[in-house]
Amino acid sequence: MTTEIAATAFSAASPAATRERILRTAYALFSRRGVRDVGIDEVIRRSKVAKATLYRHFPSKDALVLAFLEMREKNWTLGFVEAEARRLGKTPEERLLAIFDVFDGWFRSPEFDACAFINVLLEMRSEHPLGRAGIRHLDTIRSVVRTLADEAGLRDTENFARSWHILMKGSIISATEGDSDAARRARAMARLLIEQHR
């Protein structure tokens, strides 16, 4: 099927379905390769839409990246990390530690793709709108940790969440370097942090 025929075949799809297909295509590409390495033409080709169709749904590449980050927060931060930690942990403290159990499985899976929010922040820098969006999404992760720490009755949960987040980000970077035990190492340090904030 040629690109033109494929684009025509998909044109009958609803606007919502077309937008979703573009976003899911971009999600897979941006997650694996970063924002700068993926061009709009590749997203268009892989999602089998016309350029005008993509720009009707996403007026710019930045708009597409912002939508990707929002989807990543929904799927990864809330739908994976928080949901799995809550499922695995029986108590609030166990739920906190379970974050690193979730990470351990993630680090060892073929789906491990590092942290999109860190990647975008490093690629675009904090002055860029996309870098600022990465910072906002990282703050959501800290907010999840802070909520779990509040539920555990820990002291000074703002500082606790910031320190915990350093362990999370550090373990992701270490896993990206090839340390498959990074989550287990971070979990051991996390126990000490909980002790300090009881």
mmCIF file with all atom_site columns, C-alpha atoms in Angstrom:
data_model
loop_
_atom_site.group_PDB
_atom_site.id
_atom_site.type_symbol
_atom_site.label_atom_id
_atom_site.label_alt_id
_atom_site.label_comp_id
_atom_site.label_asym_id
_atom_site.label_entity_id
_atom_site.label_seq_id
_atom_site.pdbx_PDB_ins_code
_atom_site.Cartn_x
_atom_site.Cartn_y
_atom_site.Cartn_z
_atom_site.occupancy
_atom_site.B_iso_or_equiv
_atom_site.pdbx_formal_charge
_atom_site.auth_seq_id
_atom_site.auth_comp_id
_atom_site.auth_asym_id
_atom_site.auth_atom_id
_atom_site.pdbx_PDB_model_num
ATOM 1   C CA . MET A 1 1   ? 0.000   0.000  0.000  1.00 0.00 ? 1   MET A CA 1
ATOM 2   C CA . THR A 1 2   ? 1.537   3.304  -1.036 1.00 0.00 ? 2   THR A CA 1
ATOM 3   C CA . THR A 1 3   ? 1.714   6.230  1.388  1.00 0.00 ? 3   THR A CA 1
ATOM 4   C CA . GLU A 1 4   ? -0.958  8.128  -0.582 1.00 0.00 ? 4   GLU A CA 1
ATOM 5   C CA . ILE A 1 5   ? -3.354  5.158  -0.598 1.00 0.00 ? 5   ILE A CA 1
ATOM 6   C CA . ALA A 1 6   ? -2.671  4.483  3.094  1.00 0.00 ? 6   ALA A CA 1
ATOM 7   C CA . ALA A 1 7   ? -3.328  8.130  3.968  1.00 0.00 ? 7   ALA A CA 1
ATOM 8   C CA . THR A 1 8   ? -6.577  8.022  1.978  1.00 0.00 ? 8   THR A CA 1
ATOM 9   C CA . ALA A 1 9   ? -7.631  4.767  3.684  1.00 0.00 ? 9   ALA A CA 1
ATOM 10  C CA . PHE A 1 10  ? -7.106  6.328  7.096  1.00 0.00 ? 10  PHE A CA 1
ATOM 11  C CA . SER A 1 11  ? -8.823  9.584  6.152  1.00 0.00 ? 11  SER A CA 1
ATOM 12  C CA . ALA A 1 12  ? -12.219 8.031  6.861  1.00 0.00 ? 12  ALA A CA 1
ATOM 13  C CA . ALA A 1 13  ? -11.247 7.600  10.510 1.00 0.00 ? 13  ALA A CA 1
ATOM 14  C CA . SER A 1 14  ? -12.772 9.995  13.024 1.00 0.00 ? 14  SER A CA 1
ATOM 15  C CA . PRO A 1 15  ? -10.741 13.091 13.917 1.00 0.00 ? 15  PRO A CA 1
ATOM 16  C CA . ALA A 1 16  ? -10.323 11.760 17.477 1.00 0.00 ? 16  ALA A CA 1
ATOM 17  C CA . ALA A 1 17  ? -9.019  8.412  16.189 1.00 0.00 ? 17  ALA A CA 1
ATOM 18  C CA . THR A 1 18  ? -6.646  10.157 13.789 1.00 0.00 ? 18  THR A CA 1
ATOM 19  C CA . ARG A 1 19  ? -5.306  12.424 16.546 1.00 0.00 ? 19  ARG A CA 1
ATOM 20  C CA . GLU A 1 20  ? -4.837  9.389  18.804 1.00 0.00 ? 20  GLU A CA 1
ATOM 21  C CA . ARG A 1 21  ? -2.934  7.500  16.082 1.00 0.00 ? 21  ARG A CA 1
ATOM 22  C CA . ILE A 1 22  ? -0.597  10.459 15.497 1.00 0.00 ? 22  ILE A CA 1
ATOM 23  C CA . LEU A 1 23  ? -0.014  10.869 19.224 1.00 0.00 ? 23  LEU A CA 1
ATOM 24  C CA . ARG A 1 24  ? 0.627   7.158  19.819 1.00 0.00 ? 24  ARG A CA 1
ATOM 25  C CA . THR A 1 25  ? 3.092   7.110  16.925 1.00 0.00 ? 25  THR A CA 1
ATOM 26  C CA . ALA A 1 26  ? 4.906   10.161 18.317 1.00 0.00 ? 26  ALA A CA 1
ATOM 27  C CA . TYR A 1 27  ? 4.801   8.638  21.815 1.00 0.00 ? 27  TYR A CA 1
ATOM 28  C CA . ALA A 1 28  ? 6.651   5.518  20.672 1.00 0.00 ? 28  ALA A CA 1
ATOM 29  C CA . LEU A 1 29  ? 9.236   7.531  18.729 1.00 0.00 ? 29  LEU A CA 1
ATOM 30  C CA . PHE A 1 30  ? 9.851   10.262 21.334 1.00 0.00 ? 30  PHE A CA 1
ATOM 31  C CA . SER A 1 31  ? 10.033  7.730  24.187 1.00 0.00 ? 31  SER A CA 1
ATOM 32  C CA . ARG A 1 32  ? 12.708  5.688  22.471 1.00 0.00 ? 32  ARG A CA 1
ATOM 33  C CA . ARG A 1 33  ? 14.766  8.319  20.675 1.00 0.00 ? 33  ARG A CA 1
ATOM 34  C CA . GLY A 1 34  ? 14.068  11.688 22.255 1.00 0.00 ? 34  GLY A CA 1
ATOM 35  C CA . VAL A 1 35  ? 12.516  14.809 20.821 1.00 0.00 ? 35  VAL A CA 1
ATOM 36  C CA . ARG A 1 36  ? 15.299  16.256 18.700 1.00 0.00 ? 36  ARG A CA 1
ATOM 37  C CA . ASP A 1 37  ? 16.103  13.014 16.903 1.00 0.00 ? 37  ASP A CA 1
ATOM 38  C CA . VAL A 1 38  ? 12.537  12.545 15.628 1.00 0.00 ? 38  VAL A CA 1
ATOM 39  C CA . GLY A 1 39  ? 11.335  14.799 12.822 1.00 0.00 ? 39  GLY A CA 1
ATOM 40  C CA . ILE A 1 40  ? 7.746   15.640 11.946 1.00 0.00 ? 40  ILE A CA 1
ATOM 41  C CA . ASP A 1 41  ? 8.139   13.944 8.551  1.00 0.00 ? 41  ASP A CA 1
ATOM 42  C CA . GLU A 1 42  ? 8.878   10.629 10.267 1.00 0.00 ? 42  GLU A CA 1
ATOM 43  C CA . VAL A 1 43  ? 5.813   10.997 12.512 1.00 0.00 ? 43  VAL A CA 1
ATOM 44  C CA . ILE A 1 44  ? 3.688   11.749 9.418  1.00 0.00 ? 44  ILE A CA 1
ATOM 45  C CA . ARG A 1 45  ? 5.081   8.764  7.513  1.00 0.00 ? 45  ARG A CA 1
ATOM 46  C CA . ARG A 1 46  ? 4.685   6.306  10.372 1.00 0.00 ? 46  ARG A CA 1
ATOM 47  C CA . SER A 1 47  ? 1.217   7.467  11.368 1.00 0.00 ? 47  SER A CA 1
ATOM 48  C CA . LYS A 1 48  ? 0.127   7.404  7.701  1.00 0.00 ? 48  LYS A CA 1
ATOM 49  C CA . VAL A 1 49  ? -1.453  10.852 7.604  1.00 0.00 ? 49  VAL A CA 1
ATOM 50  C CA . ALA A 1 50  ? -1.034  13.864 5.378  1.00 0.00 ? 50  ALA A CA 1
ATOM 51  C CA . LYS A 1 51  ? 1.075   16.750 6.658  1.00 0.00 ? 51  LYS A CA 1
ATOM 52  C CA . ALA A 1 52  ? -2.007  19.005 6.745  1.00 0.00 ? 52  ALA A CA 1
ATOM 53  C CA . THR A 1 53  ? -3.811  16.429 8.897  1.00 0.00 ? 53  THR A CA 1
ATOM 54  C CA . LEU A 1 54  ? -1.017  16.336 11.446 1.00 0.00 ? 54  LEU A CA 1
ATOM 55  C CA . TYR A 1 55  ? -0.867  20.135 11.629 1.00 0.00 ? 55  TYR A CA 1
ATOM 56  C CA . ARG A 1 56  ? -4.649  20.328 11.973 1.00 0.00 ? 56  ARG A CA 1
ATOM 57  C CA . HIS A 1 57  ? -4.361  18.294 15.183 1.00 0.00 ? 57  HIS A CA 1
ATOM 58  C CA . PHE A 1 58  ? -0.977  19.605 16.350 1.00 0.00 ? 58  PHE A CA 1
ATOM 59  C CA . PRO A 1 59  ? -0.129  23.104 15.029 1.00 0.00 ? 59  PRO A CA 1
ATOM 60  C CA . SER A 1 60  ? 3.608   22.617 15.713 1.00 0.00 ? 60  SER A CA 1
ATOM 61  C CA . LYS A 1 61  ? 6.113   20.003 16.774 1.00 0.00 ? 61  LYS A CA 1
ATOM 62  C CA . ASP A 1 62  ? 6.185   21.643 20.212 1.00 0.00 ? 62  ASP A CA 1
ATOM 63  C CA . ALA A 1 63  ? 2.406   21.118 20.503 1.00 0.00 ? 63  ALA A CA 1
ATOM 64  C CA . LEU A 1 64  ? 2.906   17.445 19.643 1.00 0.00 ? 64  LEU A CA 1
ATOM 65  C CA . VAL A 1 65  ? 5.684   17.106 22.235 1.00 0.00 ? 65  VAL A CA 1
ATOM 66  C CA . LEU A 1 66  ? 3.498   18.764 24.909 1.00 0.00 ? 66  LEU A CA 1
ATOM 67  C CA . ALA A 1 67  ? 0.715   16.271 24.133 1.00 0.00 ? 67  ALA A CA 1
ATOM 68  C CA . PHE A 1 68  ? 3.256   13.435 24.331 1.00 0.00 ? 68  PHE A CA 1
ATOM 69  C CA . LEU A 1 69  ? 4.405   14.614 27.774 1.00 0.00 ? 69  LEU A CA 1
ATOM 70  C CA . GLU A 1 70  ? 0.808   14.781 28.996 1.00 0.00 ? 70  GLU A CA 1
ATOM 71  C CA . MET A 1 71  ? 0.194   11.250 27.728 1.00 0.00 ? 71  MET A CA 1
ATOM 72  C CA . ARG A 1 72  ? 3.425   10.090 29.370 1.00 0.00 ? 72  ARG A CA 1
ATOM 73  C CA . GLU A 1 73  ? 2.307   11.514 32.710 1.00 0.00 ? 73  GLU A CA 1
ATOM 74  C CA . LYS A 1 74  ? -1.044  9.757  32.427 1.00 0.00 ? 74  LYS A CA 1
ATOM 75  C CA . ASN A 1 75  ? 0.427   6.419  31.263 1.00 0.00 ? 75  ASN A CA 1
ATOM 76  C CA . TRP A 1 76  ? 3.733   6.281  33.132 1.00 0.00 ? 76  TRP A CA 1
ATOM 77  C CA . THR A 1 77  ? 3.592   8.498  36.235 1.00 0.00 ? 77  THR A CA 1
ATOM 78  C CA . LEU A 1 78  ? -0.007  7.814  37.242 1.00 0.00 ? 78  LEU A CA 1
ATOM 79  C CA . GLY A 1 79  ? -0.989  4.679  35.339 1.00 0.00 ? 79  GLY A CA 1
ATOM 80  C CA . PHE A 1 80  ? 2.220   2.731  35.892 1.00 0.00 ? 80  PHE A CA 1
ATOM 81  C CA . VAL A 1 81  ? 4.449   3.976  38.723 1.00 0.00 ? 81  VAL A CA 1
ATOM 82  C CA . GLU A 1 82  ? 1.797   5.224  41.158 1.00 0.00 ? 82  GLU A CA 1
ATOM 83  C CA . ALA A 1 83  ? -0.799  2.548  40.310 1.00 0.00 ? 83  ALA A CA 1
ATOM 84  C CA . GLU A 1 84  ? 1.694   -0.312 40.613 1.00 0.00 ? 84  GLU A CA 1
ATOM 85  C CA . ALA A 1 85  ? 3.241   1.040  43.841 1.00 0.00 ? 85  ALA A CA 1
ATOM 86  C CA . ARG A 1 86  ? -0.224  1.252  45.385 1.00 0.00 ? 86  ARG A CA 1
ATOM 87  C CA . ARG A 1 87  ? -1.058  -2.255 44.188 1.00 0.00 ? 87  ARG A CA 1
ATOM 88  C CA . LEU A 1 88  ? 2.165   -3.815 45.474 1.00 0.00 ? 88  LEU A CA 1
ATOM 89  C CA . GLY A 1 89  ? 2.441   -2.046 48.843 1.00 0.00 ? 89  GLY A CA 1
ATOM 90  C CA . LYS A 1 90  ? 0.204   -3.058 51.746 1.00 0.00 ? 90  LYS A CA 1
ATOM 91  C CA . THR A 1 91  ? 1.117   -0.054 53.926 1.00 0.00 ? 91  THR A CA 1
ATOM 92  C CA . PRO A 1 92  ? 1.979   3.558  52.985 1.00 0.00 ? 92  PRO A CA 1
ATOM 93  C CA . GLU A 1 93  ? 5.696   2.954  53.653 1.00 0.00 ? 93  GLU A CA 1
ATOM 94  C CA . GLU A 1 94  ? 5.624   -0.238 51.576 1.00 0.00 ? 94  GLU A CA 1
ATOM 95  C CA . ARG A 1 95  ? 3.978   1.731  48.756 1.00 0.00 ? 95  ARG A CA 1
ATOM 96  C CA . LEU A 1 96  ? 6.851   4.201  48.805 1.00 0.00 ? 96  LEU A CA 1
ATOM 97  C CA . LEU A 1 97  ? 9.437   1.420  48.656 1.00 0.00 ? 97  LEU A CA 1
ATOM 98  C CA . ALA A 1 98  ? 7.404   -0.377 45.985 1.00 0.00 ? 98  ALA A CA 1
ATOM 99  C CA . ILE A 1 99  ? 8.246   2.481  43.615 1.00 0.00 ? 99  ILE A CA 1
ATOM 100 C CA . PHE A 1 100 ? 11.718  0.947  43.383 1.00 0.00 ? 100 PHE A CA 1
ATOM 101 C CA . ASP A 1 101 ? 10.256  -2.546 42.928 1.00 0.00 ? 101 ASP A CA 1
ATOM 102 C CA . VAL A 1 102 ? 8.309   -1.139 39.970 1.00 0.00 ? 102 VAL A CA 1
ATOM 103 C CA . PHE A 1 103 ? 11.505  0.471  38.689 1.00 0.00 ? 103 PHE A CA 1
ATOM 104 C CA . ASP A 1 104 ? 13.423  -2.805 39.095 1.00 0.00 ? 104 ASP A CA 1
ATOM 105 C CA . GLY A 1 105 ? 11.041  -4.631 36.778 1.00 0.00 ? 105 GLY A CA 1
ATOM 106 C CA . TRP A 1 106 ? 11.002  -1.699 34.362 1.00 0.00 ? 106 TRP A CA 1
ATOM 107 C CA . PHE A 1 107 ? 14.806  -1.422 34.256 1.00 0.00 ? 107 PHE A CA 1
ATOM 108 C CA . ARG A 1 108 ? 15.084  -5.126 33.396 1.00 0.00 ? 108 ARG A CA 1
ATOM 109 C CA . SER A 1 109 ? 12.433  -5.086 30.659 1.00 0.00 ? 109 SER A CA 1
ATOM 110 C CA . PRO A 1 110 ? 12.910  -4.421 26.937 1.00 0.00 ? 110 PRO A CA 1
ATOM 111 C CA . GLU A 1 111 ? 10.422  -1.537 27.353 1.00 0.00 ? 111 GLU A CA 1
ATOM 112 C CA . PHE A 1 112 ? 12.845  0.451  29.521 1.00 0.00 ? 112 PHE A CA 1
ATOM 113 C CA . ASP A 1 113 ? 13.149  3.848  27.820 1.00 0.00 ? 113 ASP A CA 1
ATOM 114 C CA . ALA A 1 114 ? 14.440  6.101  30.630 1.00 0.00 ? 114 ALA A CA 1
ATOM 115 C CA . CYS A 1 115 ? 12.528  9.177  31.753 1.00 0.00 ? 115 CYS A CA 1
ATOM 116 C CA . ALA A 1 116 ? 10.933  11.249 28.997 1.00 0.00 ? 116 ALA A CA 1
ATOM 117 C CA . PHE A 1 117 ? 10.639  14.272 31.305 1.00 0.00 ? 117 PHE A CA 1
ATOM 118 C CA . ILE A 1 118 ? 14.350  14.240 32.157 1.00 0.00 ? 118 ILE A CA 1
ATOM 119 C CA . ASN A 1 119 ? 15.229  13.633 28.511 1.00 0.00 ? 119 ASN A CA 1
ATOM 120 C CA . VAL A 1 120 ? 13.145  16.571 27.271 1.00 0.00 ? 120 VAL A CA 1
ATOM 121 C CA . LEU A 1 121 ? 14.508  18.837 30.005 1.00 0.00 ? 121 LEU A CA 1
ATOM 122 C CA . LEU A 1 122 ? 18.101  17.939 29.113 1.00 0.00 ? 122 LEU A CA 1
ATOM 123 C CA . GLU A 1 123 ? 17.484  18.199 25.369 1.00 0.00 ? 123 GLU A CA 1
ATOM 124 C CA . MET A 1 124 ? 15.630  21.506 25.440 1.00 0.00 ? 124 MET A CA 1
ATOM 125 C CA . ARG A 1 125 ? 16.942  23.150 28.672 1.00 0.00 ? 125 ARG A CA 1
ATOM 126 C CA . SER A 1 126 ? 14.888  24.806 31.381 1.00 0.00 ? 126 SER A CA 1
ATOM 127 C CA . GLU A 1 127 ? 14.458  28.105 29.500 1.00 0.00 ? 127 GLU A CA 1
ATOM 128 C CA . HIS A 1 128 ? 12.553  26.451 26.637 1.00 0.00 ? 128 HIS A CA 1
ATOM 129 C CA . PRO A 1 129 ? 8.770   25.914 26.949 1.00 0.00 ? 129 PRO A CA 1
ATOM 130 C CA . LEU A 1 130 ? 9.278   22.166 26.501 1.00 0.00 ? 130 LEU A CA 1
ATOM 131 C CA . GLY A 1 131 ? 11.973  22.141 29.186 1.00 0.00 ? 131 GLY A CA 1
ATOM 132 C CA . ARG A 1 132 ? 9.589   23.951 31.529 1.00 0.00 ? 132 ARG A CA 1
ATOM 133 C CA . ALA A 1 133 ? 6.912   21.378 30.702 1.00 0.00 ? 133 ALA A CA 1
ATOM 134 C CA . GLY A 1 134 ? 9.370   18.620 31.623 1.00 0.00 ? 134 GLY A CA 1
ATOM 135 C CA . ILE A 1 135 ? 9.929   20.333 34.973 1.00 0.00 ? 135 ILE A CA 1
ATOM 136 C CA . ARG A 1 136 ? 6.167   20.529 35.596 1.00 0.00 ? 136 ARG A CA 1
ATOM 137 C CA . HIS A 1 137 ? 5.756   16.825 34.882 1.00 0.00 ? 137 HIS A CA 1
ATOM 138 C CA . LEU A 1 138 ? 8.683   15.989 37.169 1.00 0.00 ? 138 LEU A CA 1
ATOM 139 C CA . ASP A 1 139 ? 6.912   17.994 39.862 1.00 0.00 ? 139 ASP A CA 1
ATOM 140 C CA . THR A 1 140 ? 3.879   15.726 39.413 1.00 0.00 ? 140 THR A CA 1
ATOM 141 C CA . ILE A 1 141 ? 6.054   12.718 40.222 1.00 0.00 ? 141 ILE A CA 1
ATOM 142 C CA . ARG A 1 142 ? 7.305   14.480 43.358 1.00 0.00 ? 142 ARG A CA 1
ATOM 143 C CA . SER A 1 143 ? 3.700   15.263 44.253 1.00 0.00 ? 143 SER A CA 1
ATOM 144 C CA . VAL A 1 144 ? 2.851   11.549 44.070 1.00 0.00 ? 144 VAL A CA 1
ATOM 145 C CA . VAL A 1 145 ? 5.767   10.804 46.420 1.00 0.00 ? 145 VAL A CA 1
ATOM 146 C CA . ARG A 1 146 ? 4.741   13.635 48.751 1.00 0.00 ? 146 ARG A CA 1
ATOM 147 C CA . THR A 1 147 ? 1.189   12.246 48.916 1.00 0.00 ? 147 THR A CA 1
ATOM 148 C CA . LEU A 1 148 ? 2.482   8.763  49.742 1.00 0.00 ? 148 LEU A CA 1
ATOM 149 C CA . ALA A 1 149 ? 4.760   10.268 52.411 1.00 0.00 ? 149 ALA A CA 1
ATOM 150 C CA . ASP A 1 150 ? 1.805   12.183 53.896 1.00 0.00 ? 150 ASP A CA 1
ATOM 151 C CA . GLU A 1 151 ? -0.181  8.939  53.981 1.00 0.00 ? 151 GLU A CA 1
ATOM 152 C CA . ALA A 1 152 ? 2.748   7.291  55.796 1.00 0.00 ? 152 ALA A CA 1
ATOM 153 C CA . GLY A 1 153 ? 2.748   10.068 58.411 1.00 0.00 ? 153 GLY A CA 1
ATOM 154 C CA . LEU A 1 154 ? 6.330   11.107 57.666 1.00 0.00 ? 154 LEU A CA 1
ATOM 155 C CA . ARG A 1 155 ? 7.764   14.473 58.724 1.00 0.00 ? 155 ARG A CA 1
ATOM 156 C CA . ASP A 1 156 ? 8.722   17.313 56.354 1.00 0.00 ? 156 ASP A CA 1
ATOM 157 C CA . THR A 1 157 ? 7.264   15.579 53.339 1.00 0.00 ? 157 THR A CA 1
ATOM 158 C CA . GLU A 1 158 ? 8.283   18.346 50.919 1.00 0.00 ? 158 GLU A CA 1
ATOM 159 C CA . ASN A 1 159 ? 11.989  17.807 51.611 1.00 0.00 ? 159 ASN A CA 1
ATOM 160 C CA . PHE A 1 160 ? 11.426  14.068 51.827 1.00 0.00 ? 160 PHE A CA 1
ATOM 161 C CA . ALA A 1 161 ? 9.848   14.042 48.342 1.00 0.00 ? 161 ALA A CA 1
ATOM 162 C CA . ARG A 1 162 ? 12.725  16.070 46.901 1.00 0.00 ? 162 ARG A CA 1
ATOM 163 C CA . SER A 1 163 ? 15.314  13.682 48.359 1.00 0.00 ? 163 SER A CA 1
ATOM 164 C CA . TRP A 1 164 ? 13.296  10.636 47.273 1.00 0.00 ? 164 TRP A CA 1
ATOM 165 C CA . HIS A 1 165 ? 13.033  12.064 43.772 1.00 0.00 ? 165 HIS A CA 1
ATOM 166 C CA . ILE A 1 166 ? 16.830  12.351 43.619 1.00 0.00 ? 166 ILE A CA 1
ATOM 167 C CA . LEU A 1 167 ? 16.980  8.601  44.299 1.00 0.00 ? 167 LEU A CA 1
ATOM 168 C CA . MET A 1 168 ? 14.396  7.948  41.587 1.00 0.00 ? 168 MET A CA 1
ATOM 169 C CA . LYS A 1 169 ? 16.127  10.095 38.964 1.00 0.00 ? 169 LYS A CA 1
ATOM 170 C CA . GLY A 1 170 ? 19.558  8.787  39.926 1.00 0.00 ? 170 GLY A CA 1
ATOM 171 C CA . SER A 1 171 ? 18.441  5.184  39.596 1.00 0.00 ? 171 SER A CA 1
ATOM 172 C CA . ILE A 1 172 ? 16.975  5.889  36.140 1.00 0.00 ? 172 ILE A CA 1
ATOM 173 C CA . ILE A 1 173 ? 20.252  7.440  34.981 1.00 0.00 ? 173 ILE A CA 1
ATOM 174 C CA . SER A 1 174 ? 22.242  4.535  36.465 1.00 0.00 ? 174 SER A CA 1
ATOM 175 C CA . ALA A 1 175 ? 19.982  2.013  34.733 1.00 0.00 ? 175 ALA A CA 1
ATOM 176 C CA . THR A 1 176 ? 20.460  3.900  31.467 1.00 0.00 ? 176 THR A CA 1
ATOM 177 C CA . GLU A 1 177 ? 24.215  3.517  32.009 1.00 0.00 ? 177 GLU A CA 1
ATOM 178 C CA . GLY A 1 178 ? 23.687  -0.249 32.271 1.00 0.00 ? 178 GLY A CA 1
ATOM 179 C CA . ASP A 1 179 ? 23.364  -0.821 36.044 1.00 0.00 ? 179 ASP A CA 1
ATOM 180 C CA . SER A 1 180 ? 20.482  -3.307 36.147 1.00 0.00 ? 180 SER A CA 1
ATOM 181 C CA . ASP A 1 181 ? 20.586  -3.321 39.973 1.00 0.00 ? 181 ASP A CA 1
ATOM 182 C CA . ALA A 1 182 ? 20.142  0.456  40.243 1.00 0.00 ? 182 ALA A CA 1
ATOM 183 C CA . ALA A 1 183 ? 16.599  0.243  41.638 1.00 0.00 ? 183 ALA A CA 1
ATOM 184 C CA . ARG A 1 184 ? 17.658  -2.204 44.350 1.00 0.00 ? 184 ARG A CA 1
ATOM 185 C CA . ARG A 1 185 ? 20.520  0.059  45.383 1.00 0.00 ? 185 ARG A CA 1
ATOM 186 C CA . ALA A 1 186 ? 18.161  3.061  45.473 1.00 0.00 ? 186 ALA A CA 1
ATOM 187 C CA . ARG A 1 187 ? 15.610  1.078  47.501 1.00 0.00 ? 187 ARG A CA 1
ATOM 188 C CA . ALA A 1 188 ? 18.210  0.361  50.197 1.00 0.00 ? 188 ALA A CA 1
ATOM 189 C CA . MET A 1 189 ? 19.009  4.087  50.440 1.00 0.00 ? 189 MET A CA 1
ATOM 190 C CA . ALA A 1 190 ? 15.295  4.895  50.425 1.00 0.00 ? 190 ALA A CA 1
ATOM 191 C CA . ARG A 1 191 ? 14.781  2.851  53.616 1.00 0.00 ? 191 ARG A CA 1
ATOM 192 C CA . LEU A 1 192 ? 17.276  5.086  55.390 1.00 0.00 ? 192 LEU A CA 1
ATOM 193 C CA . LEU A 1 193 ? 15.497  8.186  54.127 1.00 0.00 ? 193 LEU A CA 1
ATOM 194 C CA . ILE A 1 194 ? 12.193  6.909  55.531 1.00 0.00 ? 194 ILE A CA 1
ATOM 195 C CA . GLU A 1 195 ? 13.883  6.332  58.902 1.00 0.00 ? 195 GLU A CA 1
ATOM 196 C CA . GLN A 1 196 ? 15.153  9.909  58.924 1.00 0.00 ? 196 GLN A CA 1
ATOM 197 C CA . HIS A 1 197 ? 11.666  11.312 58.307 1.00 0.00 ? 197 HIS A CA 1
ATOM 198 C CA . ARG A 1 198 ? 9.636   9.190  60.734 1.00 0.00 ? 198 ARG A CA 1
#
